[in-house]
mmCIF file of C-alpha atoms in Angstrom:
data_model
loop_
_atom_site.group_PDB
_atom_site.id
_atom_site.type_symbol
_atom_site.label_atom_id
_atom_site.label_comp_id
_atom_site.label_asym_id
_atom_site.label_seq_id
_atom_site.Cartn_x
_atom_site.Cartn_y
_atom_site.Cartn_z
ATOM 1 C CA MET A 1 -9.049 2.307 -13.359
ATOM 2 C CA LYS A 2 -5.583 1.850 -11.933
ATOM 3 C CA ASN A 3 -3.959 4.835 -10.215
ATOM 4 C CA TYR A 4 -0.689 3.215 -9.247
ATOM 5 C CA LEU A 5 2.520 1.970 -10.823
ATOM 6 C CA GLU A 6 4.515 -1.149 -9.950
ATOM 7 C CA TYR A 7 8.220 -1.710 -10.497
ATOM 8 C CA ASN A 8 10.812 -3.997 -8.929
ATOM 9 C CA GLY A 9 8.446 -4.894 -6.073
ATOM 10 C CA TYR A 10 7.589 -1.273 -5.270
ATOM 11 C CA LEU A 11 4.307 0.581 -5.602
ATOM 12 C CA GLY A 12 3.903 4.204 -6.587
ATOM 13 C CA THR A 13 0.580 5.944 -6.081
ATOM 14 C CA VAL A 14 -0.355 8.381 -8.849
ATOM 15 C CA ALA A 15 -2.439 11.557 -9.018
ATOM 16 C CA PHE A 16 -2.877 14.479 -11.413
ATOM 17 C CA SER A 17 -2.624 18.194 -10.700
ATOM 18 C CA ALA A 18 -4.880 20.114 -13.084
ATOM 19 C CA ASP A 19 -3.382 23.392 -11.828
ATOM 20 C CA ASP A 20 0.194 22.346 -12.661
ATOM 21 C CA LYS A 21 -0.780 20.046 -15.551
ATOM 22 C CA VAL A 22 1.472 17.317 -14.200
ATOM 23 C CA PHE A 23 1.148 13.748 -12.985
ATOM 24 C CA PHE A 24 2.814 13.074 -9.642
ATOM 25 C CA GLY A 25 3.239 10.211 -7.249
ATOM 26 C CA LYS A 26 4.789 8.803 -4.113
ATOM 27 C CA ILE A 27 6.656 5.544 -3.548
ATOM 28 C CA GLN A 28 4.797 3.500 -0.928
ATOM 29 C CA GLY A 29 6.162 1.070 1.672
ATOM 30 C CA ILE A 30 9.576 2.669 2.141
ATOM 31 C CA ASN A 31 11.234 4.481 5.049
ATOM 32 C CA ASP A 32 11.480 7.848 3.315
ATOM 33 C CA LEU A 33 9.358 10.260 1.314
ATOM 34 C CA ILE A 34 10.225 9.842 -2.364
ATOM 35 C CA LEU A 35 8.093 11.708 -4.887
ATOM 36 C CA PHE A 36 8.167 11.579 -8.689
ATOM 37 C CA GLU A 37 6.359 13.422 -11.480
ATOM 38 C CA GLY A 38 5.956 13.722 -15.217
ATOM 39 C CA GLU A 39 4.086 15.748 -17.798
ATOM 40 C CA SER A 40 3.081 12.565 -19.651
ATOM 41 C CA VAL A 41 2.278 9.027 -18.583
ATOM 42 C CA SER A 42 5.469 7.803 -20.222
ATOM 43 C CA GLU A 43 7.571 10.414 -18.406
ATOM 44 C CA LEU A 44 5.816 9.599 -15.131
ATOM 45 C CA GLU A 45 6.541 5.873 -15.538
ATOM 46 C CA ASN A 46 10.192 6.517 -16.386
ATOM 47 C CA ASN A 47 10.635 8.882 -13.446
ATOM 48 C CA PHE A 48 8.999 6.372 -11.107
ATOM 49 C CA ARG A 49 11.411 3.623 -12.181
ATOM 50 C CA GLU A 50 14.387 5.987 -11.897
ATOM 51 C CA SER A 51 13.236 7.100 -8.442
ATOM 52 C CA VAL A 52 12.996 3.500 -7.229
ATOM 53 C CA ASP A 53 16.414 2.620 -8.667
ATOM 54 C CA ASP A 54 18.035 5.775 -7.241
ATOM 55 C CA TYR A 55 16.479 5.197 -3.830
ATOM 56 C CA LEU A 56 17.630 1.577 -3.694
ATOM 57 C CA GLU A 57 21.157 2.543 -4.799
ATOM 58 C CA THR A 58 21.350 5.313 -2.181
ATOM 59 C CA CYS A 59 20.146 2.942 0.541
ATOM 60 C CA LYS A 60 22.758 0.399 -0.507
ATOM 61 C CA GLU A 61 25.530 3.015 -0.453
ATOM 62 C CA ILE A 62 24.690 4.215 3.052
ATOM 63 C CA GLY A 63 23.817 0.788 4.452
ATOM 64 C CA LYS A 64 20.162 1.547 5.062
ATOM 65 C CA LYS A 65 17.265 -0.880 4.682
ATOM 66 C CA PRO A 66 14.844 0.673 2.166
ATOM 67 C CA ASP A 67 11.637 -1.167 3.039
ATOM 68 C CA LYS A 68 9.330 -0.001 5.778
ATOM 69 C CA ILE A 69 9.101 -2.538 8.594
ATOM 70 C CA PHE A 70 5.649 -4.000 9.115
ATOM 71 C CA ARG A 71 5.236 -5.471 12.577
ATOM 72 C CA GLY A 72 2.013 -7.330 11.891
ATOM 73 C CA SER A 73 -0.256 -5.242 14.082
ATOM 74 C CA PHE A 74 -2.365 -2.160 13.451
ATOM 75 C CA ASN A 75 -5.462 -0.549 14.939
ATOM 76 C CA VAL A 76 -8.778 -0.815 13.151
ATOM 77 C CA ARG A 77 -11.744 1.307 14.164
ATOM 78 C CA ILE A 78 -15.151 -0.230 13.493
ATOM 79 C CA ASP A 79 -18.683 0.179 14.722
ATOM 80 C CA LYS A 80 -19.294 -1.291 18.201
ATOM 81 C CA LYS A 81 -22.089 -3.504 16.865
ATOM 82 C CA VAL A 82 -19.831 -4.969 14.171
ATOM 83 C CA HIS A 83 -17.105 -5.524 16.770
ATOM 84 C CA LYS A 84 -19.524 -7.507 18.904
ATOM 85 C CA LYS A 85 -20.790 -9.548 15.925
ATOM 86 C CA LEU A 86 -17.217 -10.404 14.913
ATOM 87 C CA PHE A 87 -16.347 -11.393 18.471
ATOM 88 C CA MET A 88 -19.400 -13.650 18.696
ATOM 89 C CA LEU A 89 -18.699 -15.214 15.292
ATOM 90 C CA ALA A 90 -15.123 -15.973 16.337
ATOM 91 C CA ALA A 91 -16.366 -17.527 19.576
ATOM 92 C CA LYS A 92 -18.853 -19.710 17.643
ATOM 93 C CA LYS A 93 -16.014 -20.931 15.420
ATOM 94 C CA GLY A 94 -13.697 -21.561 18.367
ATOM 95 C CA ILE A 95 -11.100 -19.003 17.326
ATOM 96 C CA ASN A 96 -10.098 -15.636 18.709
ATOM 97 C CA LEU A 97 -10.880 -12.273 17.130
ATOM 98 C CA ASN A 98 -7.351 -11.841 15.776
ATOM 99 C CA GLN A 99 -7.585 -15.179 13.962
ATOM 100 C CA LEU A 100 -10.952 -14.236 12.458
ATOM 101 C CA VAL A 101 -9.678 -10.847 11.272
ATOM 102 C CA SER A 102 -6.485 -12.394 9.900
ATOM 103 C CA LYS A 103 -8.486 -14.978 7.918
ATOM 104 C CA SER A 104 -10.781 -12.214 6.632
ATOM 105 C CA LEU A 105 -7.823 -10.111 5.530
ATOM 106 C CA ASP A 106 -6.187 -13.102 3.825
ATOM 107 C CA PHE A 107 -9.433 -13.685 1.934
ATOM 108 C CA THR A 108 -9.537 -10.018 0.893
ATOM 109 C CA VAL A 109 -5.965 -10.119 -0.405
ATOM 110 C CA ASP A 110 -6.605 -13.343 -2.316
ATOM 111 C CA ASN A 111 -9.933 -12.077 -3.737
ATOM 112 C CA GLU A 112 -9.421 -8.336 -4.092
ATOM 113 C CA GLU A 113 -11.338 -8.160 -7.384
ATOM 114 C CA ILE A 114 -14.465 -9.561 -5.721
ATOM 115 C CA VAL A 115 -14.217 -7.855 -2.337
ATOM 116 C CA LEU A 116 -13.076 -4.424 -3.491
ATOM 117 C CA LYS A 117 -15.110 -3.811 -6.633
#
């Protein structure tokens, strides 16, 4: 099951409100909070595309960069035992922990169907 939409390089997460009987979503990876909704899948998809286009046009008009800046670092909390095992594995392979984690994350991205089933 896929609970997201993709358009023009942007991702919109999707959910359903049974109380309101409406699909709704949020554009991910941007500097602002942009929401969209629709009473049908078709309406939701159209509103998502319109929201992306409107956001990009507004950013262009005001001279703002739309995409969130990713600096390449983030904190990950894991079990102490796993942390130690990863550190030791990296040492055995002659690399540092950041290199091991980076390689692991690259593998996950390249093999998401296998890793994240």
